[in-house]
């Protein structure tokens, strides 16, 4: 039986046609699997996945959704989130999947206004989201709703996911729905609005058509090293390009996702590793920080030696050599994938030897991508010279929704990423982080990632982030923030040792330029953990605020 032979996508394909295709191509092959900490398993074959998506479309249609609507889905990773997203897409609606990060809900305001959201779907028992939204929608309730600030908004749909709540569960309710026939959808119709990471402030919105969403699949599978029949573990949500199921549309890859219905598991790492191993994940998409946490748990690594992923895939944060230890323990291959919301998947690097892992190396472009590193005048710089990474992709960046995009596209066809990068003599692209994370000390500029890599060699340091704090002499100066290594056999981190390493790092740069006898870093602060956003990236702006508060600045 064919377990998922890759089918070339045509120019007439839409998400609906790809869902239908996989439902008749080995229909009993698993499409999506969700596993809870309590051991519940929600598994849907390709045939069931298309069927349930169509039933969800009927459920949404009966609650007033129609073609050209814009739906904001505020559900967490779950079958409900997935079927709401796919059901709305089959109705010809445009979908935004988001997470509320600010307690007052203010981060959702630009999403609602710029996206002209007509419908919000939420869990009626999610009190945090409801409380945050009521700051902006006073009459928030299920059914019809109005808000002066959001003239397009007309409906709030409650999706009950909790068996302890009142009303029928969503998954039980859609079982009785008829399978809706998908709307007549064109490849050029809008399908999904992706959110950028918001690393420079509020997230920007990127609208993608059905054709553009499907075009994300081939480079995604190339950079991940996935092929038909593989099983991809991913806890990323549909709002990010890396979480959207483009790989399923392209070649029918089985997707496994942790599903948190209630409280977080007591031992999150054990839960994640149990899901990966029991579901026989061939590929694991995660962050370097998570892999580092696994490496601190020798108890888990020794008890799971019967399973090993074919590849661990890292994206979203700079990758350093300190994650190389997962090679030979949890996986046979480490893949670094680099991309942006605006251009999709651009670069990848594959390692099978831990001794050859290089910090920040993102490899070479995927098919259809060109890159260059430029100076402030957009002139390409020589190899091993740092500058800003620019990307030309065959899935053209359409611009930010209702926001200025000219600065991001200074040359026709090229996207200006804001990433600090350089190209090696071998043609690999090394990305050290965002240029917006640069710290200005007088007239001298510090890019924190190389320093952070150096500080990770200090005994007892598990995670490190260097952020700016105010300074009366230089305007601002760096501050080292450290999460200590949690392993009991590791000696406690000594802040003075961290500061000594900082002095060594600055010896050939800042200290010479300013004729200083000590480094500009005077403080090392210890944290139990760093604040992160919904994609797992460190929220440096919030960490800066916490550092200033700790120092009384």
Short mmCIF file of C-alpha atoms in Angstrom, two decimals, residues 27-470:
data_model
loop_
_atom_site.label_atom_id
_atom_site.label_comp_id
_atom_site.label_asym_id
_atom_site.label_seq_id
_atom_site.Cartn_x
_atom_site.Cartn_y
_atom_site.Cartn_z
CA UNK A 27 -6.52 6.91 3.76
CA UNK A 28 -5.73 4.91 6.93
CA UNK A 29 -2.22 6.39 7.31
CA UNK A 30 -2.08 8.64 10.38
CA UNK A 31 -2.22 12.37 9.62
CA UNK A 32 -2.29 14.07 13.04
CA UNK A 33 -1.74 12.64 16.53
CA UNK A 34 -2.21 14.52 19.82
CA UNK A 35 -1.07 13.11 23.17
CA UNK A 36 -1.91 14.49 26.62
CA UNK A 37 0.13 14.20 29.85
CA UNK A 38 -2.68 12.01 31.17
CA UNK A 39 -2.03 9.47 28.43
CA UNK A 40 -5.01 10.31 26.20
CA UNK A 41 -4.29 9.90 22.51
CA UNK A 42 -6.28 11.58 19.76
CA UNK A 43 -5.24 10.07 16.43
CA UNK A 44 -6.75 10.92 13.03
CA UNK A 45 -6.08 9.12 9.80
CA UNK A 46 -5.90 11.05 6.54
CA UNK A 47 -9.47 10.09 5.74
CA UNK A 48 -10.69 11.07 9.22
CA UNK A 49 -8.72 14.29 9.16
CA UNK A 50 -10.43 15.51 6.00
CA UNK A 51 -13.80 14.29 7.22
CA UNK A 52 -13.52 16.02 10.60
CA UNK A 53 -12.27 19.21 8.98
CA UNK A 54 -15.38 19.24 6.78
CA UNK A 55 -17.59 18.61 9.82
CA UNK A 56 -15.89 21.50 11.60
CA UNK A 57 -16.68 23.64 8.54
CA UNK A 58 -20.38 22.78 8.95
CA UNK A 59 -20.18 23.58 12.68
CA UNK A 60 -18.65 26.99 11.93
CA UNK A 61 -21.10 27.71 9.12
CA UNK A 62 -24.03 27.07 11.50
CA UNK A 63 -22.57 29.75 13.77
CA UNK A 64 -22.48 32.38 11.04
CA UNK A 65 -19.07 31.97 9.42
CA UNK A 66 -18.91 32.47 5.69
CA UNK A 67 -16.47 32.92 2.84
CA UNK A 68 -14.13 35.94 3.07
CA UNK A 69 -14.49 36.14 6.85
CA UNK A 70 -11.33 36.52 8.94
CA UNK A 71 -11.18 34.24 11.97
CA UNK A 72 -8.87 34.73 14.96
CA UNK A 73 -8.34 31.37 16.65
CA UNK A 74 -7.12 31.70 20.26
CA UNK A 75 -7.06 28.01 21.15
CA UNK A 76 -3.89 26.28 22.34
CA UNK A 77 -2.30 23.30 20.56
CA UNK A 78 -5.10 20.77 20.29
CA UNK A 79 -7.33 18.88 17.85
CA UNK A 80 -9.85 21.68 18.35
CA UNK A 81 -7.38 24.32 17.15
CA UNK A 82 -6.51 22.19 14.12
CA UNK A 83 -10.07 21.42 13.04
CA UNK A 84 -11.22 25.00 13.59
CA UNK A 85 -8.33 26.17 11.39
CA UNK A 86 -8.91 23.61 8.64
CA UNK A 87 -12.70 23.95 8.80
CA UNK A 88 -12.53 27.72 8.40
CA UNK A 89 -10.10 27.32 5.50
CA UNK A 90 -12.50 24.93 3.73
CA UNK A 91 -15.19 27.61 4.04
CA UNK A 92 -12.97 30.09 2.22
CA UNK A 93 -12.24 32.13 5.35
CA UNK A 94 -8.84 33.61 6.22
CA UNK A 95 -7.35 32.25 9.44
CA UNK A 96 -5.14 33.85 12.08
CA UNK A 97 -3.88 31.63 14.90
CA UNK A 98 -2.46 33.60 17.82
CA UNK A 99 -1.46 33.40 21.47
CA UNK A 100 -2.18 36.20 23.93
CA UNK A 101 1.13 37.15 25.57
CA UNK A 102 0.26 40.34 27.47
CA UNK A 103 -2.08 40.01 30.42
CA UNK A 104 -4.15 43.00 29.32
CA UNK A 105 -4.63 41.60 25.79
CA UNK A 106 -3.01 44.65 24.18
CA UNK A 107 -0.87 42.49 21.88
CA UNK A 108 -4.06 41.25 20.20
CA UNK A 109 -5.28 44.77 19.36
CA UNK A 110 -3.15 45.21 16.19
CA UNK A 111 -4.07 41.67 15.11
CA UNK A 112 -7.79 42.47 15.39
CA UNK A 113 -7.51 45.85 13.66
CA UNK A 114 -4.97 45.16 10.92
CA UNK A 115 -6.51 41.76 10.19
CA UNK A 116 -10.12 43.10 10.02
CA UNK A 117 -11.09 40.13 12.18
CA UNK A 118 -14.79 39.24 11.91
CA UNK A 119 -14.83 36.20 14.21
CA UNK A 120 -13.00 35.18 17.38
CA UNK A 121 -12.91 31.55 18.49
CA UNK A 122 -11.91 30.92 22.10
CA UNK A 123 -12.25 28.43 24.92
CA UNK A 124 -14.98 29.69 27.32
CA UNK A 125 -12.94 28.38 30.27
CA UNK A 126 -9.80 30.31 29.33
CA UNK A 127 -10.26 33.05 31.89
CA UNK A 128 -6.96 34.80 31.09
CA UNK A 129 -7.90 35.38 27.44
CA UNK A 130 -11.44 36.43 28.30
CA UNK A 131 -10.21 38.86 30.96
CA UNK A 132 -7.66 40.35 28.56
CA UNK A 133 -10.13 40.74 25.70
CA UNK A 134 -12.74 42.38 27.94
CA UNK A 135 -10.36 45.31 28.31
CA UNK A 136 -11.02 46.02 24.63
CA UNK A 137 -14.41 44.34 24.01
CA UNK A 138 -16.53 45.17 27.06
CA UNK A 139 -19.58 43.20 25.89
CA UNK A 140 -17.54 40.05 25.15
CA UNK A 141 -19.70 36.93 25.16
CA UNK A 142 -20.57 34.06 22.90
CA UNK A 143 -22.62 35.04 19.84
CA UNK A 144 -23.00 38.48 18.30
CA UNK A 145 -20.67 41.15 19.59
CA UNK A 146 -19.72 44.73 18.75
CA UNK A 147 -16.69 46.84 19.60
CA UNK A 148 -16.06 50.42 18.48
CA UNK A 149 -12.33 49.73 18.18
CA UNK A 150 -12.90 46.72 15.89
CA UNK A 151 -15.66 47.61 13.40
CA UNK A 152 -15.28 44.36 11.42
CA UNK A 153 -15.83 42.14 14.47
CA UNK A 154 -19.30 40.62 14.71
CA UNK A 155 -19.09 37.16 16.32
CA UNK A 156 -17.41 35.31 19.18
CA UNK A 157 -17.61 31.52 18.96
CA UNK A 158 -17.05 29.44 22.09
CA UNK A 159 -15.26 26.14 21.52
CA UNK A 160 -15.68 24.00 24.60
CA UNK A 161 -12.63 21.74 25.12
CA UNK A 162 -12.98 20.93 28.82
CA UNK A 163 -15.21 18.05 29.97
CA UNK A 164 -15.73 19.84 33.31
CA UNK A 165 -17.29 22.85 31.61
CA UNK A 166 -20.91 23.41 30.80
CA UNK A 167 -22.17 22.63 27.31
CA UNK A 168 -21.25 20.01 24.82
CA UNK A 169 -17.64 19.37 23.91
CA UNK A 170 -16.59 20.59 20.47
CA UNK A 171 -15.17 17.21 19.38
CA UNK A 172 -18.43 15.49 20.38
CA UNK A 173 -20.55 18.15 18.70
CA UNK A 174 -18.90 17.99 15.26
CA UNK A 175 -19.36 14.21 15.13
CA UNK A 176 -23.03 14.82 14.34
CA UNK A 177 -22.36 17.48 11.71
CA UNK A 178 -22.62 16.75 8.01
CA UNK A 179 -19.42 16.89 5.98
CA UNK A 180 -19.53 20.30 4.31
CA UNK A 181 -18.44 20.56 0.72
CA UNK A 182 -15.53 23.00 0.51
CA UNK A 183 -16.30 26.40 -0.98
CA UNK A 184 -15.18 27.21 -4.50
CA UNK A 185 -11.69 28.45 -3.63
CA UNK A 186 -9.03 29.84 -5.96
CA UNK A 187 -5.27 29.31 -5.40
CA UNK A 188 -5.00 33.09 -5.26
CA UNK A 189 -7.62 33.44 -2.50
CA UNK A 190 -6.30 34.45 0.95
CA UNK A 191 -5.78 31.49 3.28
CA UNK A 192 -3.74 32.38 6.34
CA UNK A 193 -2.27 35.41 8.09
CA UNK A 194 1.03 34.58 9.78
CA UNK A 195 2.44 36.53 12.70
CA UNK A 196 6.09 37.54 12.89
CA UNK A 197 7.91 36.85 16.15
CA UNK A 198 7.56 40.43 17.31
CA UNK A 199 11.23 40.61 18.27
CA UNK A 200 11.27 44.33 17.49
CA UNK A 201 7.94 45.06 19.19
CA UNK A 202 4.43 44.12 18.14
CA UNK A 203 4.08 41.29 15.65
CA UNK A 204 3.62 42.21 12.01
CA UNK A 205 1.09 40.36 9.85
CA UNK A 206 1.90 38.53 6.63
CA UNK A 207 -1.04 37.46 4.46
CA UNK A 208 -0.54 34.33 2.36
CA UNK A 209 -2.78 32.85 -0.35
CA UNK A 210 -3.48 29.15 -0.79
CA UNK A 211 -0.81 28.99 -3.49
CA UNK A 212 1.75 30.73 -1.30
CA UNK A 213 1.00 28.55 1.73
CA UNK A 214 1.42 25.38 -0.34
CA UNK A 215 4.71 26.73 -1.73
CA UNK A 216 6.13 26.61 1.82
CA UNK A 217 5.99 22.81 1.79
CA UNK A 218 8.91 21.83 -0.51
CA UNK A 219 11.58 24.05 1.14
CA UNK A 220 10.26 23.08 4.56
CA UNK A 221 10.74 19.38 3.81
CA UNK A 222 14.14 20.05 2.19
CA UNK A 223 15.46 21.95 5.21
CA UNK A 224 14.01 19.43 7.68
CA UNK A 225 15.15 16.40 5.68
CA UNK A 226 11.61 14.96 5.75
CA UNK A 227 10.10 12.61 3.22
CA UNK A 228 6.83 10.67 2.82
CA UNK A 229 6.30 8.17 5.62
CA UNK A 230 8.18 10.23 8.23
CA UNK A 231 6.75 11.26 11.60
CA UNK A 232 7.36 14.87 12.66
CA UNK A 233 7.12 15.84 16.34
CA UNK A 234 6.35 19.55 16.72
CA UNK A 235 4.81 21.63 19.49
CA UNK A 236 4.86 24.81 17.36
CA UNK A 237 1.44 26.30 16.80
CA UNK A 238 -0.19 27.18 13.48
CA UNK A 239 0.43 30.92 13.84
CA UNK A 240 4.12 30.53 12.99
CA UNK A 241 5.40 29.44 9.59
CA UNK A 242 7.33 26.64 11.34
CA UNK A 243 4.17 25.34 12.98
CA UNK A 244 1.83 25.47 10.01
CA UNK A 245 1.32 21.98 8.48
CA UNK A 246 2.85 22.76 5.08
CA UNK A 247 4.78 19.48 5.20
CA UNK A 248 1.50 17.55 5.44
CA UNK A 249 0.01 19.34 2.46
CA UNK A 250 3.15 18.64 0.43
CA UNK A 251 3.93 15.00 1.22
CA UNK A 252 1.54 13.70 3.85
CA UNK A 253 3.95 13.61 6.80
CA UNK A 254 2.42 12.42 10.08
CA UNK A 255 2.39 15.19 12.69
CA UNK A 256 2.65 14.45 16.45
CA UNK A 257 1.86 17.23 18.93
CA UNK A 258 1.68 17.39 22.76
CA UNK A 259 -1.81 18.37 23.89
CA UNK A 260 -2.09 20.12 27.27
CA UNK A 261 -5.77 20.03 28.31
CA UNK A 262 -5.32 21.04 31.93
CA UNK A 263 -2.28 21.79 34.05
CA UNK A 264 1.25 21.43 32.78
CA UNK A 265 2.90 18.02 33.34
CA UNK A 266 4.98 17.76 36.52
CA UNK A 267 7.97 16.58 34.49
CA UNK A 268 7.65 18.28 31.11
CA UNK A 269 10.85 16.84 29.63
CA UNK A 270 9.85 13.27 30.52
CA UNK A 271 6.42 13.83 29.00
CA UNK A 272 7.87 15.18 25.74
CA UNK A 273 10.42 12.38 25.48
CA UNK A 274 7.75 9.78 26.19
CA UNK A 275 5.60 11.15 23.35
CA UNK A 276 8.53 11.24 20.91
CA UNK A 277 9.60 7.70 21.67
CA UNK A 278 6.16 6.07 21.89
CA UNK A 279 5.06 7.67 18.63
CA UNK A 280 8.40 6.75 17.01
CA UNK A 281 9.09 10.27 15.79
CA UNK A 282 11.65 10.26 13.00
CA UNK A 283 12.08 14.04 13.15
CA UNK A 284 11.85 16.37 16.14
CA UNK A 285 11.40 20.13 15.62
CA UNK A 286 12.40 22.02 18.75
CA UNK A 287 14.54 24.86 20.09
CA UNK A 288 18.20 24.56 21.10
CA UNK A 289 17.20 25.51 24.66
CA UNK A 290 14.99 22.42 24.91
CA UNK A 291 17.77 20.14 23.64
CA UNK A 292 20.12 21.59 26.26
CA UNK A 293 17.59 20.79 28.97
CA UNK A 294 17.42 17.19 27.73
CA UNK A 295 21.20 16.95 28.03
CA UNK A 296 20.96 17.79 31.75
CA UNK A 297 18.69 14.77 32.33
CA UNK A 298 20.92 11.73 32.26
CA UNK A 299 18.13 9.76 33.95
CA UNK A 300 15.91 10.23 30.88
CA UNK A 301 18.62 9.70 28.31
CA UNK A 302 19.65 6.34 29.75
CA UNK A 303 16.05 5.12 29.99
CA UNK A 304 15.14 6.02 26.38
CA UNK A 305 18.00 4.42 24.50
CA UNK A 306 15.56 2.13 22.66
CA UNK A 307 14.46 5.11 20.55
CA UNK A 308 16.46 7.60 18.59
CA UNK A 309 15.16 10.20 16.14
CA UNK A 310 16.64 10.30 12.67
CA UNK A 311 16.99 14.08 12.99
CA UNK A 312 16.58 16.86 15.54
CA UNK A 313 15.74 20.13 13.77
CA UNK A 314 16.59 23.49 15.33
CA UNK A 315 15.18 26.80 14.19
CA UNK A 316 14.11 30.13 15.64
CA UNK A 317 17.24 30.80 17.72
CA UNK A 318 20.98 30.87 17.03
CA UNK A 319 22.45 27.38 17.33
CA UNK A 320 25.67 26.91 19.28
CA UNK A 321 28.08 24.02 19.72
CA UNK A 322 26.72 23.26 23.20
CA UNK A 323 23.80 21.31 21.69
CA UNK A 324 26.10 18.87 19.87
CA UNK A 325 25.72 16.34 22.69
CA UNK A 326 22.32 15.22 21.44
CA UNK A 327 24.08 13.55 18.49
CA UNK A 328 24.45 9.90 19.36
CA UNK A 329 22.06 10.13 22.32
CA UNK A 330 18.70 11.37 21.03
CA UNK A 331 19.36 11.57 17.31
CA UNK A 332 21.64 10.51 14.48
CA UNK A 333 21.50 13.89 12.74
CA UNK A 334 21.29 17.51 13.80
CA UNK A 335 19.74 19.90 11.27
CA UNK A 336 19.82 23.68 11.56
CA UNK A 337 16.96 25.34 9.69
CA UNK A 338 16.91 29.09 9.17
CA UNK A 339 14.00 31.09 7.79
CA UNK A 340 11.68 34.02 8.29
CA UNK A 341 7.93 34.53 8.36
CA UNK A 342 8.30 36.77 5.34
CA UNK A 343 10.26 34.37 3.10
CA UNK A 344 9.70 30.91 4.58
CA UNK A 345 12.53 28.36 4.79
CA UNK A 346 15.83 29.67 3.42
CA UNK A 347 18.90 27.81 4.74
CA UNK A 348 19.82 24.53 6.34
CA UNK A 349 22.87 22.72 7.66
CA UNK A 350 23.17 19.01 8.48
CA UNK A 351 25.56 17.47 11.05
CA UNK A 352 26.18 13.84 11.95
CA UNK A 353 29.48 14.35 13.80
CA UNK A 354 29.28 16.31 17.10
CA UNK A 355 32.89 17.44 16.68
CA UNK A 356 31.98 19.31 13.50
CA UNK A 357 29.05 21.34 14.88
CA UNK A 358 29.76 25.06 14.38
CA UNK A 359 28.06 27.85 16.28
CA UNK A 360 25.72 30.02 14.16
CA UNK A 361 26.33 28.08 10.92
CA UNK A 362 23.01 27.81 9.04
CA UNK A 363 24.43 26.19 5.92
CA UNK A 364 23.48 26.89 2.33
CA UNK A 365 20.27 28.05 0.64
CA UNK A 366 17.44 25.67 -0.17
CA UNK A 367 16.30 25.33 -3.77
CA UNK A 368 14.83 28.56 -5.13
CA UNK A 369 16.57 30.84 -2.61
CA UNK A 370 19.40 33.32 -3.08
CA UNK A 371 21.12 35.15 -0.22
CA UNK A 372 23.71 37.87 0.19
CA UNK A 373 25.23 39.79 3.08
CA UNK A 374 25.33 43.57 2.63
CA UNK A 375 26.62 46.68 4.37
CA UNK A 376 24.59 49.77 5.29
CA UNK A 377 24.68 50.89 1.64
CA UNK A 378 23.30 47.50 0.47
CA UNK A 379 26.64 46.65 -1.09
CA UNK A 380 27.60 42.98 -0.86
CA UNK A 381 30.49 42.42 1.55
CA UNK A 382 33.41 39.96 1.16
CA UNK A 383 33.38 36.52 2.84
CA UNK A 384 33.83 36.47 6.62
CA UNK A 385 32.67 40.10 6.81
CA UNK A 386 29.63 40.77 8.97
CA UNK A 387 26.62 42.57 7.57
CA UNK A 388 22.88 42.18 7.15
CA UNK A 389 21.39 39.11 5.52
CA UNK A 390 19.19 39.69 2.46
CA UNK A 391 17.07 36.96 0.89
CA UNK A 392 15.53 36.43 -2.53
CA UNK A 393 12.91 33.67 -2.52
CA UNK A 394 10.72 32.26 -5.26
CA UNK A 395 7.78 32.50 -2.80
CA UNK A 396 7.83 36.29 -2.98
CA UNK A 397 7.27 38.31 0.21
CA UNK A 398 3.89 40.02 -0.29
CA UNK A 399 4.51 42.81 2.22
CA UNK A 400 3.11 43.41 5.70
CA UNK A 401 -0.65 43.66 5.98
CA UNK A 402 -1.61 47.36 6.17
CA UNK A 403 1.89 48.24 7.37
CA UNK A 404 4.90 49.82 5.71
CA UNK A 405 7.13 47.27 4.01
CA UNK A 406 9.46 49.50 1.98
CA UNK A 407 12.31 49.27 4.53
CA UNK A 408 12.16 45.48 4.37
CA UNK A 409 12.30 45.41 0.56
CA UNK A 410 14.83 48.07 -0.49
CA UNK A 411 15.64 46.18 -3.72
CA UNK A 412 13.13 44.49 -6.04
CA UNK A 413 12.72 40.84 -5.08
CA UNK A 414 15.01 41.05 -2.05
CA UNK A 415 13.95 40.92 1.61
CA UNK A 416 16.11 42.70 4.20
CA UNK A 417 15.98 40.32 7.16
CA UNK A 418 17.53 42.37 9.97
CA UNK A 419 19.79 39.41 10.83
CA UNK A 420 23.51 39.88 11.49
CA UNK A 421 25.34 37.38 9.28
CA UNK A 422 28.44 36.55 7.30
CA UNK A 423 29.34 34.06 4.57
CA UNK A 424 32.25 31.66 5.10
CA UNK A 425 34.86 30.84 2.47
CA UNK A 426 33.00 27.54 1.95
CA UNK A 427 29.78 29.42 1.14
CA UNK A 428 27.92 28.64 4.37
CA UNK A 429 25.85 31.43 5.91
CA UNK A 430 26.40 32.10 9.63
CA UNK A 431 23.60 34.01 11.39
CA UNK A 432 24.49 35.46 14.79
CA UNK A 433 21.14 37.02 15.68
CA UNK A 434 19.04 40.10 15.19
CA UNK A 435 20.72 43.44 14.51
CA UNK A 436 18.04 45.01 16.71
CA UNK A 437 19.59 43.14 19.66
CA UNK A 438 22.82 45.14 19.26
CA UNK A 439 23.93 47.11 22.33
CA UNK A 440 25.51 50.53 21.80
CA UNK A 441 28.16 51.49 24.36
CA UNK A 442 29.20 55.04 23.53
CA UNK A 443 30.20 54.83 19.87
CA UNK A 444 30.99 51.11 20.11
CA UNK A 445 28.51 48.39 19.11
CA UNK A 446 28.26 44.97 20.77
CA UNK A 447 26.39 42.12 19.12
CA UNK A 448 25.58 39.89 22.10
CA UNK A 449 25.51 36.41 20.52
CA UNK A 450 29.30 35.86 20.18
CA UNK A 451 29.79 36.98 23.80
CA UNK A 452 26.96 34.69 24.92
CA UNK A 453 28.65 31.79 23.15
CA UNK A 454 31.87 32.55 25.04
CA UNK A 455 30.05 32.75 28.38
CA UNK A 456 28.43 29.35 27.87
CA UNK A 457 31.89 27.84 28.44
CA UNK A 458 31.86 29.14 32.02
CA UNK A 459 31.26 26.33 34.56
CA UNK A 460 27.69 26.21 35.84
CA UNK A 461 26.18 28.35 33.05
CA UNK A 462 23.17 26.71 31.38
CA UNK A 463 21.64 29.67 29.51
CA UNK A 464 22.89 33.20 29.04
CA UNK A 465 21.53 36.40 27.53
CA UNK A 466 23.34 39.74 27.39
CA UNK A 467 20.98 42.74 27.42
CA UNK A 468 21.35 46.52 27.65
CA UNK A 469 20.88 48.51 30.86
CA UNK A 470 21.15 52.30 31.34
#
